[in-house]
């Protein structure tokens, strides 16, 4: 069983490590070229982007991956094309809404209107990566991960130098990079990118699956990206820029999170699909529990190692104007550790499509993070921002683990009987 976990994990880690190094270099380029206030402004844009993304994608990515495992190749391609039309439509509607909101002085920046386009492109890129994972194509996944990181590095450096080191320029650069990577991925087969006519039954299924997740976007925002918004609101854009710098250094942890989730998802799906009788349910439950605990322990260990490295060399990784970011790096790292733990525990939750249960727990976690943001800044200062993230993901991971432990038996039994 350990080989089933570690062998694919190391395969993904091999490529993720290279992409992580390139991504960190991109962050350093931005930090060296951008002033803290501009970096803080960019962090706020990304914070709002988190709210826009699920509205564009309808939070249906996991459902689409499940369809990839259930449908023959040609049927899946047509299903995917029909999904693309939904992405185009939702992005267009949200863009119009944000333009009108800007004209009505409801939002402060016209650049918010560019976020739906970026969200649609990111969804398409993410879908491509997830397809590689489902197909077990770790090499193709790694190649495109590295290509995407390399393009982003080159374009970030060129655009910030030649056009200007502003938040707006970096946002446009991200959009251009996504277009370039997608064009490269589908070179010679652009038929995959031609939207199809959506079917009502499929739209209803997507809304039933993703609707609760879209609704949960607001409470989830509090322990995902609201930290940047609140630190900018309470302590100013300069402090927000320093915090974003700390998060960019800590961001390498996210790629390790992704590598572990990518390696565990096929294994957990296979395990939960392998029950052939009521007598095997207990064995599956124990193995699933072992996988979740081992995966979480790996992330905690990595977070501890990275925190020590950050204490030792963190000051050398950023310009002097970001010196105040160094003490925040360990907190930012463990915010991502808890994010990774949650993502591992959420795999069986998504397998059984317990989206309503997940939504309720997200509301609970978001409430805890919101309470910390509202009360913590006067006492703890900038540490309040990552503390809200850690508390939110910690509560979410623990609650979902309890739910999985309690309900795994009945869920597996119901699945076995329905397939019998």
CSV table of C-alpha atoms in Angstrom, one decimal:
chain,number,residue,atom,x,y,z
A,1,UNK,CA,0.0,0.0,0.0
A,2,UNK,CA,2.9,2.4,0.8
A,3,UNK,CA,4.2,1.9,-2.7
A,4,UNK,CA,0.8,2.8,-4.1
A,5,UNK,CA,1.1,6.1,-2.3
A,6,UNK,CA,4.8,7.0,-2.6
A,7,UNK,CA,5.6,5.8,-6.1
A,8,UNK,CA,3.2,8.2,-7.9
A,9,UNK,CA,3.8,10.9,-5.4
A,10,UNK,CA,7.5,10.9,-6.1
A,11,UNK,CA,6.8,11.0,-9.9
A,12,UNK,CA,4.6,14.1,-9.4
A,13,UNK,CA,7.1,15.6,-7.0
A,14,UNK,CA,9.9,15.3,-9.5
A,15,UNK,CA,8.1,17.7,-11.9
A,16,UNK,CA,6.5,19.8,-9.2
A,17,UNK,CA,9.8,20.5,-7.6
A,18,UNK,CA,11.1,22.0,-10.9
A,19,UNK,CA,7.9,24.0,-11.5
A,20,UNK,CA,8.0,25.1,-7.8
A,21,UNK,CA,11.5,26.5,-8.3
A,22,UNK,CA,10.4,28.4,-11.4
A,23,UNK,CA,7.2,29.6,-9.7
A,24,UNK,CA,9.2,30.8,-6.7
A,25,UNK,CA,11.6,32.6,-9.0
A,26,UNK,CA,8.5,34.3,-10.7
A,27,UNK,CA,7.3,35.5,-7.2
A,28,UNK,CA,10.8,36.8,-6.4
A,29,UNK,CA,10.9,38.7,-9.8
A,30,UNK,CA,7.6,40.3,-8.9
A,31,UNK,CA,8.7,41.1,-5.4
A,32,UNK,CA,11.9,42.7,-6.6
A,33,UNK,CA,10.2,44.7,-9.3
A,34,UNK,CA,7.0,45.7,-7.6
A,35,UNK,CA,6.6,48.0,-4.6
A,36,UNK,CA,4.9,46.6,-1.6
A,37,UNK,CA,1.7,48.7,-2.2
A,38,UNK,CA,1.4,47.3,-5.7
A,39,UNK,CA,2.1,43.8,-4.5
A,40,UNK,CA,-0.6,44.3,-1.9
A,41,UNK,CA,-3.0,45.6,-4.5
A,42,UNK,CA,-2.4,42.5,-6.6
A,43,UNK,CA,-3.1,40.3,-3.6
A,44,UNK,CA,-6.4,42.0,-3.2
A,45,UNK,CA,-7.2,41.4,-6.8
A,46,UNK,CA,-6.5,37.7,-6.3
A,47,UNK,CA,-8.6,37.8,-3.2
A,48,UNK,CA,-11.6,38.9,-5.3
A,49,UNK,CA,-10.7,36.5,-8.0
A,50,UNK,CA,-11.4,33.7,-5.5
A,51,UNK,CA,-15.0,34.8,-5.4
A,52,UNK,CA,-15.3,35.1,-9.1
A,53,UNK,CA,-13.8,31.7,-10.1
A,54,UNK,CA,-16.5,29.3,-8.7
A,55,UNK,CA,-19.2,31.5,-10.3
A,56,UNK,CA,-17.6,31.1,-13.7
A,57,UNK,CA,-16.8,27.3,-13.4
A,58,UNK,CA,-20.0,26.5,-11.4
A,59,UNK,CA,-17.6,24.5,-9.2
A,60,UNK,CA,-18.0,21.6,-11.5
A,61,UNK,CA,-14.4,20.5,-12.0
A,62,UNK,CA,-14.6,17.5,-9.7
A,63,UNK,CA,-17.8,16.3,-11.4
A,64,UNK,CA,-16.1,16.6,-14.8
A,65,UNK,CA,-13.2,14.5,-13.6
A,66,UNK,CA,-15.7,11.8,-12.5
A,67,UNK,CA,-17.3,11.9,-15.9
A,68,UNK,CA,-13.8,11.3,-17.4
A,69,UNK,CA,-13.6,8.1,-15.5
A,70,UNK,CA,-17.2,7.0,-16.4
A,71,UNK,CA,-17.6,8.0,-20.1
A,72,UNK,CA,-16.0,6.6,-23.3
A,73,UNK,CA,-13.5,8.9,-24.9
A,74,UNK,CA,-15.8,10.4,-27.6
A,75,UNK,CA,-18.7,11.0,-25.3
A,76,UNK,CA,-16.5,12.7,-22.8
A,77,UNK,CA,-15.1,15.1,-25.5
A,78,UNK,CA,-18.6,16.1,-26.4
A,79,UNK,CA,-19.5,16.5,-22.8
A,80,UNK,CA,-16.5,18.7,-22.3
A,81,UNK,CA,-17.3,20.9,-25.3
A,82,UNK,CA,-20.8,21.5,-23.9
A,83,UNK,CA,-19.2,22.5,-20.6
A,84,UNK,CA,-17.1,25.0,-22.4
A,85,UNK,CA,-20.2,26.8,-23.6
A,86,UNK,CA,-21.3,27.2,-20.0
A,87,UNK,CA,-17.9,28.7,-19.1
A,88,UNK,CA,-18.1,31.2,-22.0
A,89,UNK,CA,-21.6,32.2,-21.0
A,90,UNK,CA,-21.0,32.6,-17.3
A,91,UNK,CA,-17.8,34.5,-17.8
A,92,UNK,CA,-19.5,36.9,-20.2
A,93,UNK,CA,-22.4,37.6,-17.8
A,94,UNK,CA,-20.1,38.2,-14.9
A,95,UNK,CA,-17.9,40.6,-17.0
A,96,UNK,CA,-21.0,42.6,-17.9
A,97,UNK,CA,-22.1,42.7,-14.2
A,98,UNK,CA,-18.7,43.9,-13.0
A,99,UNK,CA,-18.6,46.6,-15.7
A,100,UNK,CA,-22.0,47.9,-14.7
A,101,UNK,CA,-21.0,47.7,-11.0
A,102,UNK,CA,-17.9,49.8,-11.7
A,103,UNK,CA,-20.0,52.4,-13.6
A,104,UNK,CA,-22.4,52.5,-10.7
A,105,UNK,CA,-19.4,53.0,-8.2
A,106,UNK,CA,-20.2,49.7,-6.5
A,107,UNK,CA,-16.7,48.3,-7.1
A,108,UNK,CA,-13.6,50.5,-7.1
A,109,UNK,CA,-11.6,49.1,-10.0
A,110,UNK,CA,-12.5,48.4,-13.6
A,111,UNK,CA,-9.9,45.6,-13.5
A,112,UNK,CA,-12.3,43.4,-11.6
A,113,UNK,CA,-14.0,43.0,-14.9
A,114,UNK,CA,-11.0,41.1,-16.3
A,115,UNK,CA,-11.3,38.4,-13.5
A,116,UNK,CA,-14.1,36.3,-15.1
A,117,UNK,CA,-11.9,35.8,-18.3
A,118,UNK,CA,-9.0,34.7,-16.2
A,119,UNK,CA,-11.3,32.4,-14.2
A,120,UNK,CA,-12.6,30.7,-17.4
A,121,UNK,CA,-9.0,30.2,-18.7
A,122,UNK,CA,-7.8,28.9,-15.4
A,123,UNK,CA,-10.7,26.4,-15.3
A,124,UNK,CA,-9.8,25.1,-18.7
A,125,UNK,CA,-6.1,24.8,-17.7
A,126,UNK,CA,-7.0,23.1,-14.5
A,127,UNK,CA,-9.3,20.7,-16.3
A,128,UNK,CA,-6.4,19.7,-18.7
A,129,UNK,CA,-4.1,19.0,-15.7
A,130,UNK,CA,-6.8,16.9,-14.0
A,131,UNK,CA,-7.3,14.9,-17.1
A,132,UNK,CA,-3.7,14.0,-17.2
A,133,UNK,CA,-3.9,12.9,-13.6
A,134,UNK,CA,-6.9,10.7,-14.1
A,135,UNK,CA,-5.2,9.1,-17.1
A,136,UNK,CA,-2.1,8.5,-15.0
A,137,UNK,CA,0.0,10.7,-17.4
A,138,UNK,CA,2.3,12.1,-14.8
A,139,UNK,CA,4.9,12.9,-17.4
A,140,UNK,CA,2.6,15.0,-19.5
A,141,UNK,CA,1.2,16.6,-16.4
A,142,UNK,CA,4.7,17.5,-15.3
A,143,UNK,CA,5.8,18.8,-18.8
A,144,UNK,CA,2.8,21.2,-19.0
A,145,UNK,CA,3.3,22.2,-15.4
A,146,UNK,CA,6.9,23.2,-16.1
A,147,UNK,CA,6.0,24.9,-19.4
A,148,UNK,CA,3.3,26.9,-17.8
A,149,UNK,CA,5.6,28.0,-15.0
A,150,UNK,CA,8.3,28.9,-17.5
A,151,UNK,CA,6.0,31.0,-19.7
A,152,UNK,CA,4.7,32.8,-16.6
A,153,UNK,CA,8.2,33.6,-15.4
A,154,UNK,CA,9.3,34.9,-18.8
A,155,UNK,CA,6.2,36.9,-19.4
A,156,UNK,CA,6.1,38.3,-15.9
A,157,UNK,CA,9.7,39.6,-16.1
A,158,UNK,CA,9.2,41.0,-19.6
A,159,UNK,CA,5.9,42.7,-18.9
A,160,UNK,CA,6.8,44.2,-15.5
A,161,UNK,CA,10.1,45.6,-17.0
A,162,UNK,CA,8.8,46.8,-20.3
A,163,UNK,CA,5.2,48.0,-19.4
A,164,UNK,CA,5.3,48.7,-15.7
A,165,UNK,CA,5.6,46.9,-12.3
A,166,UNK,CA,1.9,47.4,-11.4
A,167,UNK,CA,-0.8,45.0,-10.2
A,168,UNK,CA,-2.8,45.6,-13.4
A,169,UNK,CA,0.1,44.6,-15.6
A,170,UNK,CA,0.6,41.5,-13.7
A,171,UNK,CA,-3.1,40.6,-14.0
A,172,UNK,CA,-3.0,41.0,-17.7
A,173,UNK,CA,0.2,39.0,-17.9
A,174,UNK,CA,-1.6,36.1,-16.1
A,175,UNK,CA,-4.3,36.2,-18.7
A,176,UNK,CA,-1.8,36.2,-21.6
A,177,UNK,CA,0.1,33.3,-20.1
A,178,UNK,CA,-3.1,31.2,-19.7
A,179,UNK,CA,-4.0,31.8,-23.3
A,180,UNK,CA,-0.5,30.8,-24.5
A,181,UNK,CA,-0.4,27.5,-22.4
A,182,UNK,CA,-3.9,26.5,-23.6
A,183,UNK,CA,-3.0,27.2,-27.2
A,184,UNK,CA,0.1,25.1,-26.9
A,185,UNK,CA,-1.9,22.3,-25.2
A,186,UNK,CA,-4.4,22.1,-28.0
A,187,UNK,CA,-2.1,22.9,-30.9
A,188,UNK,CA,-3.5,21.0,-33.9
A,189,UNK,CA,-6.7,19.9,-32.1
A,190,UNK,CA,-8.6,23.1,-31.5
A,191,UNK,CA,-11.9,21.3,-32.1
A,192,UNK,CA,-11.7,20.5,-28.4
A,193,UNK,CA,-12.2,24.2,-27.7
A,194,UNK,CA,-15.3,24.7,-29.8
A,195,UNK,CA,-18.3,25.1,-27.5
A,196,UNK,CA,-21.2,22.7,-27.8
A,197,UNK,CA,-24.9,23.1,-27.1
A,198,UNK,CA,-25.5,22.3,-23.5
A,199,UNK,CA,-28.2,19.8,-22.5
A,200,UNK,CA,-30.7,20.6,-19.9
A,201,UNK,CA,-30.2,17.3,-18.0
A,202,UNK,CA,-26.4,18.0,-17.8
A,203,UNK,CA,-26.9,21.5,-16.7
A,204,UNK,CA,-29.3,20.3,-14.0
A,205,UNK,CA,-26.7,17.8,-12.8
A,206,UNK,CA,-23.9,20.4,-12.8
A,207,UNK,CA,-26.1,22.8,-10.8
A,208,UNK,CA,-27.0,20.1,-8.3
A,209,UNK,CA,-23.4,19.1,-7.8
A,210,UNK,CA,-21.8,22.6,-8.0
A,211,UNK,CA,-24.6,24.7,-6.7
A,212,UNK,CA,-23.9,24.1,-3.0
A,213,UNK,CA,-20.2,24.7,-3.6
A,214,UNK,CA,-20.9,28.0,-5.4
A,215,UNK,CA,-23.1,29.0,-2.4
A,216,UNK,CA,-20.2,28.1,-0.1
A,217,UNK,CA,-17.8,30.4,-2.0
A,218,UNK,CA,-18.4,33.3,0.4
A,219,UNK,CA,-17.8,31.4,3.7
A,220,UNK,CA,-14.8,29.6,2.0
A,221,UNK,CA,-13.4,33.0,1.0
A,222,UNK,CA,-12.8,33.8,4.6
A,223,UNK,CA,-10.2,31.1,5.1
A,224,UNK,CA,-8.8,31.1,1.5
A,225,UNK,CA,-8.2,34.6,0.3
A,226,UNK,CA,-9.9,37.0,2.7
A,227,UNK,CA,-6.6,37.2,4.7
A,228,UNK,CA,-5.1,39.4,2.0
A,229,UNK,CA,-8.2,41.6,1.8
A,230,UNK,CA,-8.5,42.0,5.6
A,231,UNK,CA,-4.8,42.8,6.2
A,232,UNK,CA,-5.0,45.5,3.4
A,233,UNK,CA,-8.2,46.9,5.0
A,234,UNK,CA,-6.9,46.9,8.6
A,235,UNK,CA,-3.2,47.5,8.2
A,236,UNK,CA,-2.9,49.0,4.7
A,237,UNK,CA,-1.5,48.0,1.3
A,238,UNK,CA,2.1,48.2,2.5
A,239,UNK,CA,1.4,45.5,5.1
A,240,UNK,CA,-0.6,43.5,2.6
A,241,UNK,CA,2.3,43.6,0.2
A,242,UNK,CA,4.7,42.2,2.9
A,243,UNK,CA,2.2,39.5,3.7
A,244,UNK,CA,1.7,38.6,0.0
A,245,UNK,CA,5.5,38.4,-0.3
A,246,UNK,CA,5.6,35.9,2.7
A,247,UNK,CA,2.8,33.9,1.0
A,248,UNK,CA,4.7,33.7,-2.3
A,249,UNK,CA,7.7,32.3,-0.6
A,250,UNK,CA,5.5,29.8,1.2
A,251,UNK,CA,3.7,29.0,-2.0
A,252,UNK,CA,6.1,26.2,-2.8
A,253,UNK,CA,4.2,24.2,-0.3
A,254,UNK,CA,1.1,24.3,-2.5
A,255,UNK,CA,2.8,22.3,-5.3
A,256,UNK,CA,3.7,19.6,-2.8
A,257,UNK,CA,0.0,19.7,-1.7
A,258,UNK,CA,-1.0,19.2,-5.3
A,259,UNK,CA,1.5,16.4,-5.9
A,260,UNK,CA,0.2,14.5,-2.9
A,261,UNK,CA,-3.5,15.1,-3.8
A,262,UNK,CA,-2.9,14.0,-7.4
A,263,UNK,CA,-1.2,10.8,-6.3
A,264,UNK,CA,-3.8,9.9,-3.7
A,265,UNK,CA,-6.9,10.7,-5.7
A,266,UNK,CA,-6.7,7.7,-8.1
A,267,UNK,CA,-5.7,5.4,-5.2
A,268,UNK,CA,-8.7,6.5,-3.0
A,269,UNK,CA,-11.1,6.3,-5.9
A,270,UNK,CA,-9.9,2.8,-6.7
A,271,UNK,CA,-10.1,1.8,-3.1
A,272,UNK,CA,-13.7,3.1,-2.6
A,273,UNK,CA,-14.8,1.4,-5.8
A,274,UNK,CA,-13.3,-1.9,-4.9
A,275,UNK,CA,-15.9,-3.1,-2.4
A,276,UNK,CA,-17.4,-6.3,-3.7
A,277,UNK,CA,-19.2,-7.3,-0.6
A,278,UNK,CA,-20.4,-6.2,2.9
A,279,UNK,CA,-17.5,-8.1,4.5
A,280,UNK,CA,-14.9,-5.9,2.8
A,281,UNK,CA,-16.2,-2.6,4.1
A,282,UNK,CA,-14.2,-2.6,7.3
A,283,UNK,CA,-10.9,-3.3,5.5
A,284,UNK,CA,-11.6,-0.4,3.1
A,285,UNK,CA,-12.4,1.9,6.0
A,286,UNK,CA,-9.1,1.0,7.8
A,287,UNK,CA,-7.0,1.5,4.7
A,288,UNK,CA,-8.7,4.8,3.9
A,289,UNK,CA,-8.1,6.0,7.4
A,290,UNK,CA,-4.4,5.0,7.1
A,291,UNK,CA,-4.0,6.9,3.8
A,292,UNK,CA,-5.6,10.0,5.2
A,293,UNK,CA,-3.4,10.0,8.3
A,294,UNK,CA,-0.2,9.2,6.5
A,295,UNK,CA,-0.8,11.9,3.8
A,296,UNK,CA,-1.6,14.5,6.5
A,297,UNK,CA,1.6,13.6,8.5
A,298,UNK,CA,3.7,14.0,5.3
A,299,UNK,CA,2.4,17.5,4.9
A,300,UNK,CA,3.0,18.5,8.5
A,301,UNK,CA,6.6,17.2,8.2
A,302,UNK,CA,7.2,19.1,5.0
A,303,UNK,CA,5.7,22.3,6.6
A,304,UNK,CA,8.1,22.0,9.6
A,305,UNK,CA,11.1,21.5,7.3
A,306,UNK,CA,10.2,24.5,5.1
A,307,UNK,CA,9.6,26.6,8.2
A,308,UNK,CA,13.1,26.0,9.5
A,309,UNK,CA,14.5,26.9,6.0
A,310,UNK,CA,12.4,30.1,6.0
A,311,UNK,CA,13.9,31.1,9.4
A,312,UNK,CA,17.4,30.5,8.2
A,313,UNK,CA,17.4,32.0,4.6
A,314,UNK,CA,14.1,33.9,4.4
A,315,UNK,CA,15.7,37.3,4.7
A,316,UNK,CA,18.0,36.6,1.7
A,317,UNK,CA,15.0,35.6,-0.5
A,318,UNK,CA,13.4,39.0,-0.6
A,319,UNK,CA,14.4,42.7,-1.0
A,320,UNK,CA,15.1,44.6,2.2
A,321,UNK,CA,11.8,46.5,1.9
A,322,UNK,CA,10.1,43.1,2.6
A,323,UNK,CA,12.1,42.3,5.7
A,324,UNK,CA,9.0,42.4,7.9
A,325,UNK,CA,7.6,39.5,5.8
A,326,UNK,CA,10.2,36.9,7.2
A,327,UNK,CA,8.5,36.3,10.6
A,328,UNK,CA,5.2,35.7,8.7
A,329,UNK,CA,6.6,32.9,6.5
A,330,UNK,CA,6.2,30.0,8.9
A,331,UNK,CA,2.6,31.0,9.6
A,332,UNK,CA,1.9,31.3,5.8
A,333,UNK,CA,3.5,27.9,5.3
A,334,UNK,CA,1.3,26.1,7.9
A,335,UNK,CA,-1.7,27.8,6.4
A,336,UNK,CA,-0.9,25.9,3.2
A,337,UNK,CA,-0.2,22.7,5.2
A,338,UNK,CA,-3.7,22.8,6.6
A,339,UNK,CA,-5.0,23.6,3.2
A,340,UNK,CA,-3.3,20.4,1.9
A,341,UNK,CA,-4.7,18.3,4.8
A,342,UNK,CA,-8.2,19.4,4.0
A,343,UNK,CA,-7.8,18.7,0.3
A,344,UNK,CA,-6.7,15.1,1.1
A,345,UNK,CA,-9.6,14.5,3.4
A,346,UNK,CA,-12.0,16.0,0.9
A,347,UNK,CA,-11.2,13.3,-1.7
A,348,UNK,CA,-13.7,10.7,-0.3
A,349,UNK,CA,-16.2,13.5,0.4
A,350,UNK,CA,-16.2,14.4,-3.3
A,351,UNK,CA,-16.2,10.7,-4.3
A,352,UNK,CA,-19.5,10.3,-2.6
A,353,UNK,CA,-20.7,13.7,-3.8
A,354,UNK,CA,-21.5,14.9,-0.3
A,355,UNK,CA,-21.5,18.5,-1.4
A,356,UNK,CA,-24.2,19.7,0.9
A,357,UNK,CA,-22.4,18.3,3.9
A,358,UNK,CA,-19.2,19.9,2.8
A,359,UNK,CA,-21.0,23.2,2.4
A,360,UNK,CA,-22.3,23.1,5.9
A,361,UNK,CA,-18.8,22.5,7.3
A,362,UNK,CA,-17.4,25.3,5.1
A,363,UNK,CA,-19.9,27.7,6.6
A,364,UNK,CA,-18.7,26.6,10.1
A,365,UNK,CA,-15.0,27.1,9.1
A,366,UNK,CA,-15.7,30.4,7.4
A,367,UNK,CA,-17.5,31.7,10.5
A,368,UNK,CA,-14.4,30.8,12.7
A,369,UNK,CA,-12.1,32.6,10.3
A,370,UNK,CA,-14.3,35.6,10.1
A,371,UNK,CA,-14.4,35.8,13.9
A,372,UNK,CA,-10.6,35.8,14.0
A,373,UNK,CA,-10.3,38.6,11.4
A,374,UNK,CA,-12.9,40.7,13.3
A,375,UNK,CA,-11.2,40.5,16.7
A,376,UNK,CA,-7.5,39.5,16.1
A,377,UNK,CA,-5.8,42.4,14.4
A,378,UNK,CA,-5.7,44.8,17.4
A,379,UNK,CA,-4.0,42.1,19.5
A,380,UNK,CA,-1.9,40.0,17.1
A,381,UNK,CA,-1.4,42.3,14.1
A,382,UNK,CA,-0.4,40.7,10.8
A,383,UNK,CA,-0.3,37.2,12.3
A,384,UNK,CA,-4.1,37.4,12.4
A,385,UNK,CA,-4.3,36.9,8.6
A,386,UNK,CA,-2.7,33.4,8.5
A,387,UNK,CA,-4.3,32.5,11.8
A,388,UNK,CA,-7.7,32.8,10.2
A,389,UNK,CA,-6.6,30.6,7.4
A,390,UNK,CA,-5.1,27.9,9.7
A,391,UNK,CA,-8.2,27.9,11.9
A,392,UNK,CA,-10.6,27.7,9.0
A,393,UNK,CA,-8.8,24.8,7.3
A,394,UNK,CA,-8.1,23.1,10.6
A,395,UNK,CA,-11.8,23.1,11.6
A,396,UNK,CA,-12.9,22.0,8.1
A,397,UNK,CA,-10.4,19.2,7.9
A,398,UNK,CA,-11.3,17.8,11.3
A,399,UNK,CA,-15.0,18.0,10.8
A,400,UNK,CA,-14.9,16.3,7.4
A,401,UNK,CA,-12.6,13.6,8.8
A,402,UNK,CA,-15.1,12.9,11.5
A,403,UNK,CA,-17.9,12.7,9.0
A,404,UNK,CA,-15.9,10.3,6.8
A,405,UNK,CA,-15.1,8.1,9.7
A,406,UNK,CA,-18.7,7.9,10.9
A,407,UNK,CA,-20.4,7.6,7.5
A,408,UNK,CA,-18.0,5.5,5.4
A,409,UNK,CA,-19.6,2.2,6.3
A,410,UNK,CA,-23.2,3.1,5.3
A,411,UNK,CA,-22.0,4.9,2.2
A,412,UNK,CA,-20.0,2.0,0.9
A,413,UNK,CA,-22.8,-0.4,1.7
A,414,UNK,CA,-25.3,1.8,-0.2
A,415,UNK,CA,-22.9,2.0,-3.1
A,416,UNK,CA,-22.4,-1.8,-3.2
A,417,UNK,CA,-26.1,-2.5,-3.1
A,418,UNK,CA,-26.8,0.0,-5.9
A,419,UNK,CA,-24.2,-1.6,-8.1
A,420,UNK,CA,-25.2,-5.2,-7.3
